[in-house]
Structures are given as C-alpha cells and as structure tokens.
Amino acid sequence: MKKQFKNIVNLLFKTPVIIGVLMFFASCENDIKKVQELTAKQDSAIVSARNIEMYYTTNGINNILMKAPLLNRYVQDKGKSQLEFPEGMDLTFYNQEGSITSTIRADYSIYYEDEGRWIAKFNVVATNEKGETLNTEYLIWLQNEKKIMSDQFVKINTADGIFYGDGFESDQTFSSWELVNMRGTINIQENE
C-alpha cells in the first residue's frame, strides 16, 4: 500500500512537470526571418545625451554651433549611424571672423552621419544676416554640398515683402535663395 501511495504521489507531481515541459518545447518557434528582423532593428539608442552643445570646426575655426535638449545616437544595419534630436535643435552658422551668418531651429531633427544629410521637421525657422526669415515644416541640409532645401510649403519674410513657395533651395547660410512656384506681397514705398 505504501508503494502504491508513493507511485500515485510521484505520478501526481511528475505528470504536470512533464506536460509543462512538453508544452514549453511545443510552443517554441524559431522562424529565422523573424529572429533576424528583430535583431537587425536598433530600437534603443547606443548613446543618449541631454543639454548638449557641439561645435563643428574647420582649421580651428568654429563654423557651426549645435544645441539640443536631447540627442540619441543609433547604429543601423551595416554600421550606418544617425543622430536624432527628438526635442528639437538649434544650429548657428559662423563666418571666418566668428560673426553669425545664419541660424536654423526645428522641433525635431535627424542627422544621417554617413551621408552628411540633416532633416529638420516641425516649426522649422531659418534666419540670415540680412534679417530674412524662412518658415517651413520640412527642411533638408546637405552638409557636404553646403545647401539647404525643401520640397514643401515655405514662407520667407524679407524687408521687401512676404514670399511663399512650394519648395526652395539655398546655400547653407540662407543668403542666396530661390523659391519654387513663388508668389507673395512686395512692399512698395511711395515717393512724396
């Protein structure tokens, strides 16, 4: 009787464990494609920094000052990296003498380091030393080509008037610009 009781107790304890182990192995699925997709994505930043100020220099001269409340650096497949500024950023461009030539600010920006390409989005404002101001929701800065551009609606305020376009292109200092499908209002002074 004691042996029978021992066998029943063993059976009661071992059976759920065996069933659990079998269910665990039966539920495992190793779809190689899914595993590769999950491991290929870099969803978390490898570097994150708050309240940053970065200077870009050429031959010891500060050309650009970048400020941002938050910077996240990601590395994608094939080692390509990008810097994301989810809380916005401010860029200030300087000439050889150290004077400010232009500024760009946006509520969101991303920089593709390997391409030298910045994308600024949401409440993008650019100004130049002539006091002209550009407003748009989307701006591309090609750092290596020293150009800024957009293929979306833009508004430029100047001393001569307000101009609108469905895109624009300019040098990175925003001193020489062209609008696509330009329209606007020109201020004319009357002679007395």
Short mmCIF file of C-alpha atoms in Angstrom, two decimals:
data_model
loop_
_atom_site.label_atom_id
_atom_site.label_comp_id
_atom_site.label_asym_id
_atom_site.label_seq_id
_atom_site.Cartn_x
_atom_site.Cartn_y
_atom_site.Cartn_z
CA MET A 1 0.00 0.00 0.00
CA LYS A 2 2.86 2.33 0.87
CA LYS A 3 4.50 1.63 -2.51
CA GLN A 4 1.20 2.25 -4.30
CA PHE A 5 0.77 5.58 -2.47
CA LYS A 6 4.34 6.57 -3.38
CA ASN A 7 3.67 5.79 -7.08
CA ILE A 8 0.46 7.88 -7.03
CA VAL A 9 2.28 10.84 -5.41
CA ASN A 10 5.14 10.55 -7.94
CA LEU A 11 2.62 10.42 -10.77
CA LEU A 12 0.73 13.47 -9.46
CA PHE A 13 3.91 15.56 -9.20
CA LYS A 14 5.78 14.35 -12.28
CA THR A 15 2.86 14.46 -14.73
CA PRO A 16 2.28 18.27 -14.55
CA VAL A 17 6.02 18.89 -14.82
CA ILE A 18 6.33 16.62 -17.87
CA ILE A 19 3.24 18.20 -19.50
CA GLY A 20 4.62 21.69 -18.79
CA VAL A 21 8.00 20.88 -20.34
CA LEU A 22 6.34 19.35 -23.42
CA MET A 23 4.08 22.39 -23.85
CA PHE A 24 7.05 24.72 -23.49
CA PHE A 25 9.02 22.99 -26.24
CA ALA A 26 5.96 22.62 -28.46
CA SER A 27 5.25 26.36 -28.25
CA CYS A 28 8.78 27.43 -29.25
CA GLU A 29 9.10 28.63 -32.81
CA ASN A 30 12.38 29.59 -34.44
CA ASP A 31 11.47 31.46 -37.58
CA ILE A 32 14.92 32.59 -38.74
CA LYS A 33 13.48 35.56 -40.66
CA LYS A 34 11.68 36.88 -37.59
CA VAL A 35 14.75 36.46 -35.43
CA GLN A 36 16.89 38.34 -37.97
CA GLU A 37 14.33 41.16 -38.26
CA LEU A 38 14.21 41.58 -34.51
CA THR A 39 17.96 41.58 -34.08
CA ALA A 40 18.58 43.84 -37.10
CA LYS A 41 16.49 46.70 -35.72
CA GLN A 42 18.16 49.09 -33.32
CA ASP A 43 15.26 50.49 -31.31
CA SER A 44 17.27 51.82 -28.42
CA ALA A 45 19.92 54.48 -28.62
CA ILE A 46 23.52 53.43 -28.06
CA VAL A 47 24.30 56.95 -26.82
CA SER A 48 21.91 59.44 -25.27
CA ALA A 49 22.84 62.91 -24.01
CA ARG A 50 20.94 65.86 -22.57
CA ASN A 51 21.53 69.62 -22.96
CA ILE A 52 24.33 69.29 -25.47
CA GLU A 53 26.40 71.92 -27.25
CA MET A 54 28.60 70.77 -30.12
CA TYR A 55 30.94 72.88 -32.23
CA TYR A 56 31.90 71.90 -35.77
CA THR A 57 35.24 73.42 -36.68
CA THR A 58 37.36 73.76 -39.79
CA ASN A 59 41.07 74.54 -39.32
CA GLY A 60 40.41 75.53 -35.71
CA ILE A 61 37.64 77.98 -36.59
CA ASN A 62 34.13 77.38 -35.25
CA ASN A 63 31.79 77.09 -38.23
CA ILE A 64 28.66 75.73 -36.60
CA LEU A 65 27.29 75.56 -33.08
CA MET A 66 24.60 72.97 -32.46
CA LYS A 67 22.49 72.97 -29.30
CA ALA A 68 19.88 70.38 -28.38
CA PRO A 69 17.99 69.37 -25.25
CA LEU A 70 18.28 65.66 -26.16
CA LEU A 71 20.47 63.70 -28.58
CA ASN A 72 20.08 59.98 -29.31
CA ARG A 73 22.62 58.12 -31.45
CA TYR A 74 21.57 54.94 -33.24
CA VAL A 75 23.55 52.46 -35.31
CA GLN A 76 21.57 50.77 -38.07
CA ASP A 77 22.47 47.72 -40.14
CA LYS A 78 25.79 47.85 -41.98
CA GLY A 79 27.17 50.21 -39.32
CA LYS A 80 25.35 53.32 -40.56
CA SER A 81 24.67 55.73 -37.75
CA GLN A 82 22.27 58.56 -37.19
CA LEU A 83 21.77 61.26 -34.59
CA GLU A 84 18.20 62.02 -33.59
CA PHE A 85 17.10 65.20 -31.85
CA PRO A 86 13.55 64.34 -30.73
CA GLU A 87 13.14 67.51 -28.65
CA GLY A 88 14.48 69.85 -31.33
CA MET A 89 17.77 71.54 -32.10
CA ASP A 90 19.30 74.92 -32.88
CA LEU A 91 22.11 75.43 -35.41
CA THR A 92 24.14 78.64 -35.60
CA PHE A 93 26.45 79.21 -38.58
CA TYR A 94 29.52 81.45 -38.32
CA ASN A 95 31.78 83.08 -40.91
CA GLN A 96 35.61 83.16 -40.77
CA GLU A 97 35.56 86.20 -38.48
CA GLY A 98 33.25 84.48 -35.98
CA SER A 99 30.13 86.51 -36.81
CA ILE A 100 26.77 84.75 -37.07
CA THR A 101 25.65 84.34 -40.68
CA SER A 102 22.50 82.27 -40.20
CA THR A 103 20.52 80.08 -37.82
CA ILE A 104 18.20 77.11 -38.16
CA ARG A 105 15.92 75.77 -35.45
CA ALA A 106 13.38 72.94 -35.52
CA ASP A 107 11.23 70.94 -33.10
CA TYR A 108 12.65 67.66 -34.46
CA SER A 109 15.75 66.74 -36.43
CA ILE A 110 17.69 63.71 -37.57
CA TYR A 111 21.23 63.60 -38.97
CA TYR A 112 22.46 60.75 -41.16
CA GLU A 113 26.18 60.85 -40.40
CA ASP A 114 27.35 58.70 -43.32
CA GLU A 115 25.52 60.87 -45.86
CA GLY A 116 26.09 64.27 -44.22
CA ARG A 117 22.32 64.87 -44.50
CA TRP A 118 20.17 66.61 -41.92
CA ILE A 119 16.38 66.58 -41.92
CA ALA A 120 14.59 69.16 -39.79
CA LYS A 121 10.85 68.94 -39.19
CA PHE A 122 8.06 70.81 -37.45
CA ASN A 123 8.21 74.57 -36.89
CA VAL A 124 11.46 74.98 -38.82
CA VAL A 125 12.75 78.56 -38.76
CA ALA A 126 15.86 79.77 -40.58
CA THR A 127 17.26 83.31 -40.44
CA ASN A 128 20.13 85.02 -42.22
CA GLU A 129 22.30 88.06 -41.53
CA LYS A 130 20.03 90.24 -43.72
CA GLY A 131 17.18 89.61 -41.27
CA GLU A 132 15.25 87.37 -43.67
CA THR A 133 13.27 84.57 -42.04
CA LEU A 134 12.17 81.28 -43.56
CA ASN A 135 9.32 79.21 -42.07
CA THR A 136 8.51 75.66 -43.14
CA GLU A 137 7.60 72.27 -41.70
CA TYR A 138 10.37 70.37 -43.52
CA LEU A 139 13.96 71.26 -44.39
CA ILE A 140 16.92 69.27 -45.70
CA TRP A 141 20.50 70.40 -45.14
CA LEU A 142 23.10 68.67 -47.30
CA GLN A 143 26.15 69.40 -45.18
CA ASN A 144 28.78 68.25 -47.71
CA GLU A 145 27.20 70.30 -50.51
CA LYS A 146 26.56 73.27 -48.17
CA LYS A 147 22.93 73.52 -49.35
CA ILE A 148 19.56 73.74 -47.64
CA MET A 149 16.30 72.94 -49.40
CA SER A 150 12.69 71.88 -49.05
CA ASP A 151 10.06 70.39 -51.34
CA GLN A 152 7.21 71.59 -49.12
CA PHE A 153 5.44 74.89 -48.49
CA VAL A 154 7.75 77.71 -47.36
CA LYS A 155 7.25 81.32 -46.31
CA ILE A 156 10.05 83.88 -46.40
CA ASN A 157 9.79 87.30 -44.73
CA THR A 158 12.15 89.96 -46.08
CA ALA A 159 12.41 93.74 -45.84
CA ASP A 160 10.84 93.84 -49.33
CA GLY A 161 7.83 91.66 -48.56
CA ILE A 162 6.48 88.22 -47.79
CA PHE A 163 7.06 85.43 -50.28
CA TYR A 164 5.59 81.93 -50.48
CA GLY A 165 6.67 78.86 -52.40
CA ASP A 166 6.11 75.14 -52.81
CA GLY A 167 9.77 74.49 -52.08
CA PHE A 168 13.08 76.31 -52.13
CA GLU A 169 16.82 75.91 -52.43
CA SER A 170 19.61 77.97 -50.89
CA ASP A 171 23.22 77.94 -49.79
CA GLN A 172 23.60 76.83 -46.16
CA THR A 173 23.91 80.43 -44.95
CA PHE A 174 20.46 81.18 -46.43
CA SER A 175 21.91 84.29 -48.12
CA SER A 176 21.09 83.35 -51.73
CA TRP A 177 17.77 81.53 -52.17
CA GLU A 178 15.25 80.57 -54.85
CA LEU A 179 11.59 79.63 -54.37
CA VAL A 180 9.59 77.07 -56.37
CA ASN A 181 6.24 78.48 -57.65
CA MET A 182 6.94 81.82 -55.97
CA ARG A 183 4.12 84.16 -55.02
CA GLY A 184 3.83 86.91 -52.44
CA THR A 185 3.42 90.51 -51.48
CA ILE A 186 6.04 93.16 -52.23
CA ASN A 187 6.33 96.30 -50.11
CA ILE A 188 6.49 99.48 -52.21
CA GLN A 189 7.34 102.86 -50.72
CA GLU A 190 5.50 105.84 -52.14
CA ASN A 191 7.52 108.95 -53.01
CA GLU A 192 6.08 112.20 -51.70
#
